[in-house]
Each structure stands twice: as structure tokens, then as C-alpha cells.
Coordinates of C-alpha atoms in Angstrom, one line a residue:
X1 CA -22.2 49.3 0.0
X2 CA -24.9 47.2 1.5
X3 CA -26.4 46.4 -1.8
X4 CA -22.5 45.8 -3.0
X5 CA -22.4 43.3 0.4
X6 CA -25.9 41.6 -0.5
X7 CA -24.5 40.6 -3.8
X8 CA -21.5 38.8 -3.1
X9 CA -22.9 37.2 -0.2
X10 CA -25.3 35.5 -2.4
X11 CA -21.8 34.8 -4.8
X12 CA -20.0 32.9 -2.9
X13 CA -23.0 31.2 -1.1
X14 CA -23.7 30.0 -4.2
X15 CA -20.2 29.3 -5.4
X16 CA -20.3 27.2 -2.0
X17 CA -22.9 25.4 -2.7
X18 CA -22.1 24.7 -6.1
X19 CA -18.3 23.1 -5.1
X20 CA -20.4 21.0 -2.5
X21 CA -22.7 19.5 -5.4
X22 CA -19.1 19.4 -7.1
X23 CA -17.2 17.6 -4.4
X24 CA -16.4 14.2 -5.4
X25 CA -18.1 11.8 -2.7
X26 CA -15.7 10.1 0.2
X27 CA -15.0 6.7 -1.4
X28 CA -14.8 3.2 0.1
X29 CA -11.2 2.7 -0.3
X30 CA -9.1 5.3 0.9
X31 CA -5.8 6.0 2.7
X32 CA -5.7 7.8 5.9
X33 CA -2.8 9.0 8.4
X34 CA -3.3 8.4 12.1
X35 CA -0.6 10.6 14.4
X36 CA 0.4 9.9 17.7
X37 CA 3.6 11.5 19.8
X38 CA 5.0 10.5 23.2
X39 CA 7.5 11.5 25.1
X40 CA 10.7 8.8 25.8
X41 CA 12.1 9.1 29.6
X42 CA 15.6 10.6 28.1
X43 CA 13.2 14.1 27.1
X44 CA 12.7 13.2 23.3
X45 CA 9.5 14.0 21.7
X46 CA 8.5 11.3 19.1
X47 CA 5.9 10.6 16.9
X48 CA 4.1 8.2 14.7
X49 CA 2.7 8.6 11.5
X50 CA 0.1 5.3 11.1
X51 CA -0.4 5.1 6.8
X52 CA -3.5 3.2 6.5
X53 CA -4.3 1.7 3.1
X54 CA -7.7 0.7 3.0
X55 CA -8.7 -0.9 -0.1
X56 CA -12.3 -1.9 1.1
X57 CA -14.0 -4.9 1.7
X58 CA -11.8 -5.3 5.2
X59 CA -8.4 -5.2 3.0
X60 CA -5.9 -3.1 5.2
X61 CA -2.5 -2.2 5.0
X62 CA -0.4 -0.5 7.9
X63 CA 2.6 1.6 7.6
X64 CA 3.3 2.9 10.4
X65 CA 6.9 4.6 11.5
X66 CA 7.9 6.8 14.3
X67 CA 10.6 9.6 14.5
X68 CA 12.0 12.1 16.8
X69 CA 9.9 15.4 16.2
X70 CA 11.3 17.8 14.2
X71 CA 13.6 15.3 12.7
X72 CA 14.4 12.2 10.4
X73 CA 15.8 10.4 13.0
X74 CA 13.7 6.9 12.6
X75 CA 13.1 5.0 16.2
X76 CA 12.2 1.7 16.8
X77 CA 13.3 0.9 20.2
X78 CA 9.7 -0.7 21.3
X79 CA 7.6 -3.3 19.7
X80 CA 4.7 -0.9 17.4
X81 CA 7.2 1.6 16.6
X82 CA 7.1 -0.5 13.1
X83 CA 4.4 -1.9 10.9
X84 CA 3.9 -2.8 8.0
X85 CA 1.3 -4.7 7.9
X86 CA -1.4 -6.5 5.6
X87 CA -4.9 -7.8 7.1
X88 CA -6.2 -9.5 4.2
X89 CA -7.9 -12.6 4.9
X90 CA -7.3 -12.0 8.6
X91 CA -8.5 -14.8 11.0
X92 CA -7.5 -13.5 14.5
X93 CA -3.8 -12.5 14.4
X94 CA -3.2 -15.2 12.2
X95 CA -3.1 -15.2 7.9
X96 CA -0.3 -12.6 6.3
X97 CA 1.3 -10.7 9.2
X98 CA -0.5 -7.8 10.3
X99 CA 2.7 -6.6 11.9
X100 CA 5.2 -7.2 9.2
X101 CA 4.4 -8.8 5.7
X102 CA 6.6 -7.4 3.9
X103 CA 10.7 -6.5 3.7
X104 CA 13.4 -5.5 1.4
X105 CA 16.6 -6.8 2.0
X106 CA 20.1 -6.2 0.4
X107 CA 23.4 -6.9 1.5
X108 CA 25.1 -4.2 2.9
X109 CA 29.3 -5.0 3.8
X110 CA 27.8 -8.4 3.3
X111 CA 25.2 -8.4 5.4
X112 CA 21.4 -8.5 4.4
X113 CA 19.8 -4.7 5.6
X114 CA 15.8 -4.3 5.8
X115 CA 16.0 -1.7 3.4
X116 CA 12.2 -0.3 4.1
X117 CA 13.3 0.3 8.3
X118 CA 15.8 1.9 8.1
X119 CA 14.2 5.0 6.5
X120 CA 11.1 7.7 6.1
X121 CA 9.0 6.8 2.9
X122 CA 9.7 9.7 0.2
X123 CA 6.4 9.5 -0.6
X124 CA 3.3 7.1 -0.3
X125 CA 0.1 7.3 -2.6
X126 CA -3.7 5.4 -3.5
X127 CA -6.1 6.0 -6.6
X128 CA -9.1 4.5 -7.1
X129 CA -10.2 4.1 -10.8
X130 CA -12.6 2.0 -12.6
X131 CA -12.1 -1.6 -11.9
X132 CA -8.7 -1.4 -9.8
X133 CA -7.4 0.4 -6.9
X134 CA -3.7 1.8 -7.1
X135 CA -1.3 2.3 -4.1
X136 CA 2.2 2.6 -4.3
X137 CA 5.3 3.4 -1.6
X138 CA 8.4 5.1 -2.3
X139 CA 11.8 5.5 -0.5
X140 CA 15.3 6.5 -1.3
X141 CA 18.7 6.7 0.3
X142 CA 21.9 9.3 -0.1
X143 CA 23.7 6.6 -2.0
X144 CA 21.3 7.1 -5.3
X145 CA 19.4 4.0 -4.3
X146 CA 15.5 3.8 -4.8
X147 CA 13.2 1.7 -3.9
X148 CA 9.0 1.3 -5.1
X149 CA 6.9 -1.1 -4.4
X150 CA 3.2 -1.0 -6.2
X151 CA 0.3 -2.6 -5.2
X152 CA -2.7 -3.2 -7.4
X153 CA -6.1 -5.0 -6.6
X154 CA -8.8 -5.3 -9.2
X155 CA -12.2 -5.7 -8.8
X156 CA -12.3 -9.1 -11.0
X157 CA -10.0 -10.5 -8.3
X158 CA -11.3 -9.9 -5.3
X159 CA -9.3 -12.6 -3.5
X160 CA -5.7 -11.4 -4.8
X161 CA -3.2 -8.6 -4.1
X162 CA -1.1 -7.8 -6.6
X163 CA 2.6 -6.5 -6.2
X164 CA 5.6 -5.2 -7.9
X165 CA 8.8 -4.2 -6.2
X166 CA 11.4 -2.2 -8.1
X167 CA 14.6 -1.5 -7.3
X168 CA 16.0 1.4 -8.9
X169 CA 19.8 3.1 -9.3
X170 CA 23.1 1.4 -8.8
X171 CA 24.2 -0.3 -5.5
X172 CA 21.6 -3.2 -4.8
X173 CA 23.2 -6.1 -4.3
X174 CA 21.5 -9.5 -3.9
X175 CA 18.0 -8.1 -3.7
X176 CA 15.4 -10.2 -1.9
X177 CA 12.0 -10.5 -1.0
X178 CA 10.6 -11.7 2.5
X179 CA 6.9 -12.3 2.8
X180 CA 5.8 -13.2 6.2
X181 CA 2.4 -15.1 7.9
X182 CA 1.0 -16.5 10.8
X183 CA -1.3 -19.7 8.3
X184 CA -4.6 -19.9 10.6
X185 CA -3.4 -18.2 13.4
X186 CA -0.5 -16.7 15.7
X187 CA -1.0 -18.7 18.9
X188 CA 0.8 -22.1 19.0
X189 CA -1.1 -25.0 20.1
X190 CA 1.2 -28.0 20.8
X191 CA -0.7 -30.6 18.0
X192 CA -0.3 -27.9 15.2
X193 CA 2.2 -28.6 11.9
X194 CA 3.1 -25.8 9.4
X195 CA 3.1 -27.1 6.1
X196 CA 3.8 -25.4 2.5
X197 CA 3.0 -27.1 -0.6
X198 CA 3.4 -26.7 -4.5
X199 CA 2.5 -28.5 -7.2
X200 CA 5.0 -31.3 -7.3
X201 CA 5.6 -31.7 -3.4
X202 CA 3.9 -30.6 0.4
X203 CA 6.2 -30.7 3.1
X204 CA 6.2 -29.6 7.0
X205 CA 8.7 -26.5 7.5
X206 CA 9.6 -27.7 11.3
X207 CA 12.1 -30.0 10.5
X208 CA 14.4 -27.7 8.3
X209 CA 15.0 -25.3 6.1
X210 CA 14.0 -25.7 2.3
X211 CA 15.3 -23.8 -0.4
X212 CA 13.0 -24.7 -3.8
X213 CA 13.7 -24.3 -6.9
X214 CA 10.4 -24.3 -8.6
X215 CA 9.1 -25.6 -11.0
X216 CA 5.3 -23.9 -11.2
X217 CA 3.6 -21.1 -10.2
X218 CA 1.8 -21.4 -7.0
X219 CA 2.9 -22.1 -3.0
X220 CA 0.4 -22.6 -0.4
X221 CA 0.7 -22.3 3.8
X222 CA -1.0 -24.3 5.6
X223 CA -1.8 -26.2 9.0
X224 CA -2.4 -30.1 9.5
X225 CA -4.1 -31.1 13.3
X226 CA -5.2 -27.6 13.5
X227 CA -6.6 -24.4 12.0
X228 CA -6.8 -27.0 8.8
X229 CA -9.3 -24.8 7.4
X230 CA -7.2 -21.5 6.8
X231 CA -4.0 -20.5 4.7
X232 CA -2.0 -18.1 2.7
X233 CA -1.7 -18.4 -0.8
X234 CA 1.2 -17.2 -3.1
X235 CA 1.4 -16.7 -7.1
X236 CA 4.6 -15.6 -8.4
X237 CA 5.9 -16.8 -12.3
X238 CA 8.2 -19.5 -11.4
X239 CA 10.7 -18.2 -14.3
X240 CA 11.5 -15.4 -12.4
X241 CA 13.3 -16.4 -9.6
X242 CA 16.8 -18.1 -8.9
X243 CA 15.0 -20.0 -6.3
X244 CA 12.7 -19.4 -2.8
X245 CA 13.7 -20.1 0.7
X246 CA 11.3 -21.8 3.5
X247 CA 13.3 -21.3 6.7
X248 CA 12.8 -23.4 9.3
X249 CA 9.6 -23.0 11.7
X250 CA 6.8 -24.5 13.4
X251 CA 5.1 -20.5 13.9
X252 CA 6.3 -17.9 12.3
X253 CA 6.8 -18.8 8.1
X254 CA 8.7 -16.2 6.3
X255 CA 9.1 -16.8 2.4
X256 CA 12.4 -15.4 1.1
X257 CA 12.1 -14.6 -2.7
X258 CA 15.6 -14.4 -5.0
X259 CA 14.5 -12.7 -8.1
X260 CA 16.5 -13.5 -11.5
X261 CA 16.1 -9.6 -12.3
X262 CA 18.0 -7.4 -9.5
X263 CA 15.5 -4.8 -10.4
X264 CA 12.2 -6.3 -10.5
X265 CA 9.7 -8.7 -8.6
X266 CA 6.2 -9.2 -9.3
X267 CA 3.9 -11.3 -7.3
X268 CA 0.1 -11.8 -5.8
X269 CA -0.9 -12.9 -2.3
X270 CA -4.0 -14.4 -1.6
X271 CA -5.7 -17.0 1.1
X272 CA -8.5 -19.0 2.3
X273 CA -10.3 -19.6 5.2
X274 CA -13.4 -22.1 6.2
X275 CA -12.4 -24.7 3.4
X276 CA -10.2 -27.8 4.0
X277 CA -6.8 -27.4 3.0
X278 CA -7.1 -30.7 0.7
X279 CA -10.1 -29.0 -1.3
X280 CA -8.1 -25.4 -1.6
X281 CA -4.5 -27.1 -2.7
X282 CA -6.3 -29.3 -5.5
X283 CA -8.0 -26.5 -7.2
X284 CA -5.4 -23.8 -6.2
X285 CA -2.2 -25.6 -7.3
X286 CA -3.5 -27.2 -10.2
X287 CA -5.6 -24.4 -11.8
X288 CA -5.8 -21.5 -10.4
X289 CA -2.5 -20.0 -9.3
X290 CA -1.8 -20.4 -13.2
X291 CA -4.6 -18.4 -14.6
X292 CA -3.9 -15.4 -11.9
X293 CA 0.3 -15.8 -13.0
X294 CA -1.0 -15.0 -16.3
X295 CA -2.9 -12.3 -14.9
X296 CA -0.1 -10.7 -13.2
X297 CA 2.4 -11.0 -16.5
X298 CA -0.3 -8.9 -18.3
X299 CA -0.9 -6.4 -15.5
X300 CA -0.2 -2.4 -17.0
X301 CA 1.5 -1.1 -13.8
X302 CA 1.5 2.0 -15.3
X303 CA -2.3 2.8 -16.5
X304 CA -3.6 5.8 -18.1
X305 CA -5.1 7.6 -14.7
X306 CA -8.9 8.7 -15.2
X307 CA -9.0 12.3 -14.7
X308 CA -12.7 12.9 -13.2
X309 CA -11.5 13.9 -10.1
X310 CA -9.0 16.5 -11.8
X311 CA -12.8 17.9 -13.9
X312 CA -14.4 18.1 -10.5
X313 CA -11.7 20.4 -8.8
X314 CA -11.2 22.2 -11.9
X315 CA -15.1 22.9 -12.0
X316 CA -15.1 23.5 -8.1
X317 CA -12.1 26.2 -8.1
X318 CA -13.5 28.0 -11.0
X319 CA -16.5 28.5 -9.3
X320 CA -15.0 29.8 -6.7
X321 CA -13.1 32.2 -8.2
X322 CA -15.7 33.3 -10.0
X323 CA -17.6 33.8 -6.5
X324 CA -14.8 36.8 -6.1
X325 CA -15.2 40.4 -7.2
X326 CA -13.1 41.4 -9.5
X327 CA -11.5 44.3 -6.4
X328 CA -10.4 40.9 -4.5
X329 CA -6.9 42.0 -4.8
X330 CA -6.1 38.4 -3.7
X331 CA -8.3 37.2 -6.7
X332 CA -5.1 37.3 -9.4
X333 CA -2.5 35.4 -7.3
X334 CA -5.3 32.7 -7.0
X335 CA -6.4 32.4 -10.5
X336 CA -2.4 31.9 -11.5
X337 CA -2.0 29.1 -8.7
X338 CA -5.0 27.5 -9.8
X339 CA -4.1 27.6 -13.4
X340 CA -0.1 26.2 -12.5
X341 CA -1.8 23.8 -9.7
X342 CA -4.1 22.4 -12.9
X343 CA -1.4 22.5 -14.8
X344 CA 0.7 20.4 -12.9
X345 CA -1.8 17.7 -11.6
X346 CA -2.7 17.5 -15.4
X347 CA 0.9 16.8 -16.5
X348 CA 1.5 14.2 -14.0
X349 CA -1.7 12.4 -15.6
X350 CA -0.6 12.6 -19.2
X351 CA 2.9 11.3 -17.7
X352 CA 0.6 8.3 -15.7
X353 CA 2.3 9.1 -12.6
X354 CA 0.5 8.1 -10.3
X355 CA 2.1 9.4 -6.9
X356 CA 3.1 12.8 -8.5
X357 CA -1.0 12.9 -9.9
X358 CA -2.7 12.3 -6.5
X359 CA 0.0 14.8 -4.7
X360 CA -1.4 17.2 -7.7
X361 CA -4.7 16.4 -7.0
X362 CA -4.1 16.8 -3.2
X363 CA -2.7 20.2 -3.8
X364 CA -5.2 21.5 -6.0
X365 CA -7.8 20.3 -2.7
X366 CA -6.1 22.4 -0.3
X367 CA -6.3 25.3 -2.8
X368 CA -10.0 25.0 -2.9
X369 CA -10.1 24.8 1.0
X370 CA -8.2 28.1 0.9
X371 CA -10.3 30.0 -1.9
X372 CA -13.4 28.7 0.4
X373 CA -11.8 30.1 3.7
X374 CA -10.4 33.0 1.6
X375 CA -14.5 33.6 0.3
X376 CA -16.1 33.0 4.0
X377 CA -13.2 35.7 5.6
X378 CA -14.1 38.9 3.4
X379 CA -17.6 38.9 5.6
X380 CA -16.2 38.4 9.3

């Protein structure tokens, strides 16, 4: 019995070590959940669930919601309840709003709804491969209405975020996009001017309103008597839209997208910050928002996903289960949930879907911490 003991000691020490020389290291980019409840003075018990998407190189997007415990119920009664946010190019508080970048509006009864707060994500998921970084966020409602929107940045863009918004099923009707930004920063100094410019025309957005119809690619936000030096850049094919609305501000700009397709919108955010305005719109406008359109007309939003990290936890789970003795009466039922988990995860990659392959691959990790709790447990 000792000498029985001795032996698969050493086994699953090894098989331990050999899963930690296995384990894929913690990369740069990653996404992480941050949870936080409190309790509201009518009794209820709520909590937040803070999706962070970090794509490196100080990149960030917040999603953050907050429910009643226990349930669906979405709350938003006080200001943070809400986020979805994008610090990319952040100067302060100000550049693309690190509150709210980002909405999905449809008319419901004929008024526009924010489609994305009004509901729990389905599901939210981020790969890292070779050369880009994937993340995509996915909701649905009772009436067979879906909603995805992708994100994609690539290492030979380091500047630009990439984006696709889908809206899928029957029901939307008059789809829009509003991006939102505080150019330079969110404080308001009195001398300060918002201004947008394309190709053909610059213009303040204090007086009024502007709806464009336009006729290139690129629209930059920026500041004149202040904060001249820092802006928010936007690339979207001009072909694609029925037109773009300015609304009128001296603070807050909000860019309200009308796509030709009901079901798709693809576009790239971008800034710049410690250059003149006058040096950024001349090269931006006349050059470069053209050769990152092209860029985003070739983009494969649905790539073949790389399957090292599938290998690895394939290699890791084997050795553990060969770790156990073959009397593990537990041994069986994991070898057939490793070989389904694999199964799955490895059908979701042939498929390239991407939020059903990192679920898969998520799955197959908590198996592995369960065979190594399961291995650690026969000798307590």
C-alpha cells in the first residue's frame, strides 16, 4: 500500500509539473470580469459585472452592467450602473468616451431604443492570434432579434480599432449607429470650439446640427483655441451609408451613423494626440483614412482560429489523466468529458466561431482545474 502510495504520488507530481511547463503563459491582452454587489435602500441586492477588454498597449474597453441578484432584471438608476466604454487614445476624460462610445438604436413604436441597455449580453468573448486580437459581444431579445458587434485590432495598425455591427433576424427597423467623444478633453473651457472636418469641408458643431452626406472616407473631431493638439479620428466607406448626423454641441459630439445595409456596419476609430490638428487633417483626410477603408473592406471577420491553445490543453489533460490509476473509478467519466470537451472546442474551430471556441476552450480549462483538484484530493 505504501509502495502503491509512493508511486502515484510521484504520478501526478509529475503530471503537475508537466501541465505547468504545458500551461500556455498569461498574455498581454486579455479580458477580465470585475464583480461588485450593493445593497439599494428598498432591500434589493444588486450586482455588477465590469467586462474589461484589454487589448494591450493601454487599449481598454468597459462593459459594465448591473442587475438585481439572482435575476435578469437590468438596473440603471445611478450614474456607473452602465458603461461601455473605450480608452483608446485617452487624454484625461477626454478622446472616445470612456463611459459610453458606443450604442445601438432602433425604432421601437417609433421611437429610437438603445438596443445594448436594455439587456444582459448573451455572451461576450477575446482571442488573441498571430497578428490581431479578436473580441466580439453578443445580445438577443424574445422577439428573434440579435445583435453582434466585432471588434478586431491588428498589430500592423496599431493606431486603429476595427468594428463590425450586425444585426441579425427580422424586426430592426431603422438601425443606427452612435459613436460618442469628448476631442481633447471633457472639461469645458469657455474659449474652446468643437469642430469635425472631412475632406471637402470643416465646420464648428455649436451652431447646429449637420447631417452629411459624404462624399469620402474619413471624419475627424477636433478643437480650435484649445486642446488643438488632440482628436478622434473616424474611417468608415462612404458608400455605405444613407448619410451621418453631427448633432449640435459645443461638448459632448455624438456621430449618428445611417447604414445603407439594415444588417451591417463596418467602421475603424482612431485619434491623435500632441500634433496640431492642421498637420493630422492634411495627412489623415487626404491619405490615410483611404488606405485603412481599404483595409477594413478586406478585413476576414471570420478567420481560421489558430488552435495552439486547444494542443496545449489537450497535452495538459492527457497528462493528467494519465497521472490516475487505472482503480480511479472517477478516471472513465473524465476521460469521456475530456474527449466530448475536445471535441466540442475543436468543432467550434473548424466552424471559426470564435465565441463558441473560446467558451470551448474555457471549458476544457476548468476541466483541467478539476482533474488537478481531483489528482491533489486522493492524498488528503
Amino acid at each position: 500500500m505504501k509502495t502503491y502510495y509512493a508511486f502515484t504520488a510521484r504520478a501526478v507530481l509529475v503530471g503537475l509539473s508537466l501541465v505547468l511547463t504545458l500551461a500556455t503563459p498569461a498574455p498581454a491582452a486579455n479580458l477580465r470580469f470585475e464583480r461588485e454587489t450593493r445593497k439599494e435602500d428598498d432591500g434589493r441586492q444588486l450586482e455588477s459585472i465590469n467586462r474589461v477588454f484589454d487589448f494591450d498597449d493601454a487599449t481598454e474597453l468597459r462593459f459594465k452592467t448591473t442587475q438585481v441578484s439572482g435575476s435578469n432584471e437590468l438596473c440603471s438608476r445611478k450614474w456607473g450602473d452602465y458603461f461601455f466604454g473605450l480608452s483608446f487614445g485617452r487624454n484625461g476624460n477626454g478622446g472616445w468616451d470612456i463611459w459610453d462610445f458606443l450604442q445601438v438604436h432602433s425604432l421601437e413604436n417609433k421611437k429610437p431604443v438603445a438596443y445594448m441597455r436594455q439587456r444582459l449580453p448573451d455572451s461576450v468573448s477575446f482571442f488573441e492570434q498571430s497578428g490581431q486580437i479578436l473580441a466580439e459581444c453578443r445580445w438577443s431579445s424574445a422577439d428573434g432579434r440579435r445583435l453582434r458587434v466585432q471588434i478586431r485590432k491588428f498589430r500592423s495598425w496599431p493606431k486603429f480599432l476595427f468594428f463590425r455591427v450586425l444585426w441579425e433576424g427580422a424586426g430592426w427597423e431603422s438601425p443606427t449607429v452612435t459613436l460618442a467623444a469628448y476631442p481633447g478633453n471633457s472639461d469645458k473651457p469657455p474659449e474652446r470650439e468643437r469642430w469635425a472636418a472631412t475632406r471637402e469641408e470643416s465646420f464648428p458643431l455649436a451652431p447646429g446640427a449637420r447631417e452629411l452626406t459624404l462624399a469620402s472616407d474619413g471624419l475627424a473631431l477636433f478643437n480650435k483655441y484649445r486642446y488643438e493638439d488632440f482628436g478622434n479620428l473616424l474611417v468608415i466607406n462612404h458608400q455605405s451609408l444613407q448619410n451621418l448626423l453631427l448633432p449640435q454641441t459645443n461638448y459632448h459630439v455624438r456621430v449618428i451613423l445611417r447604414p445603407l445595409n439594415p444588417q451591417a456596419c463596418s467602421f475603424a476609430l482612431s485619434f491623435f494626440h500632441r500634433q496640431h490638428y492642421r498637420e493630422v487633417l492634411e495627412r489623415f483626410l487626404a491619405e490615410e483614412a483611404d488606405a485603412a477603408r481599404a483595409f477594413l473592406d478586406d478585413i476576414d471577420w471570420a478567420p481560421e482560429l489558430e488552435d495552439e491553445s486547444l494542443q496545449r490543453l489537450q497535452k495538459s489533460l492527457q497528462v493528467l489523466l494519465d497521472s490516475l490509476p487505472p482503480e480511479d473509478n472517477a478516471k472513465a467519466a473524465f476521460s469521456d468529458e475530456t474527449r466530448a470537451s475536445l471535441a466540442q472546442a475543436a468543432k467550434a474551430r473548424d466552424a471559426r466561431d470564435m465565441a463558441a471556441y473560446t467558451a470551448g476552450l474555457e471549458a476544457l480549462q476548468v476541466l483541467q482545474q478539476r482533474l488537478v483538484q481531483h489528482g491533489l484530493n486522493r492524498f488528503r
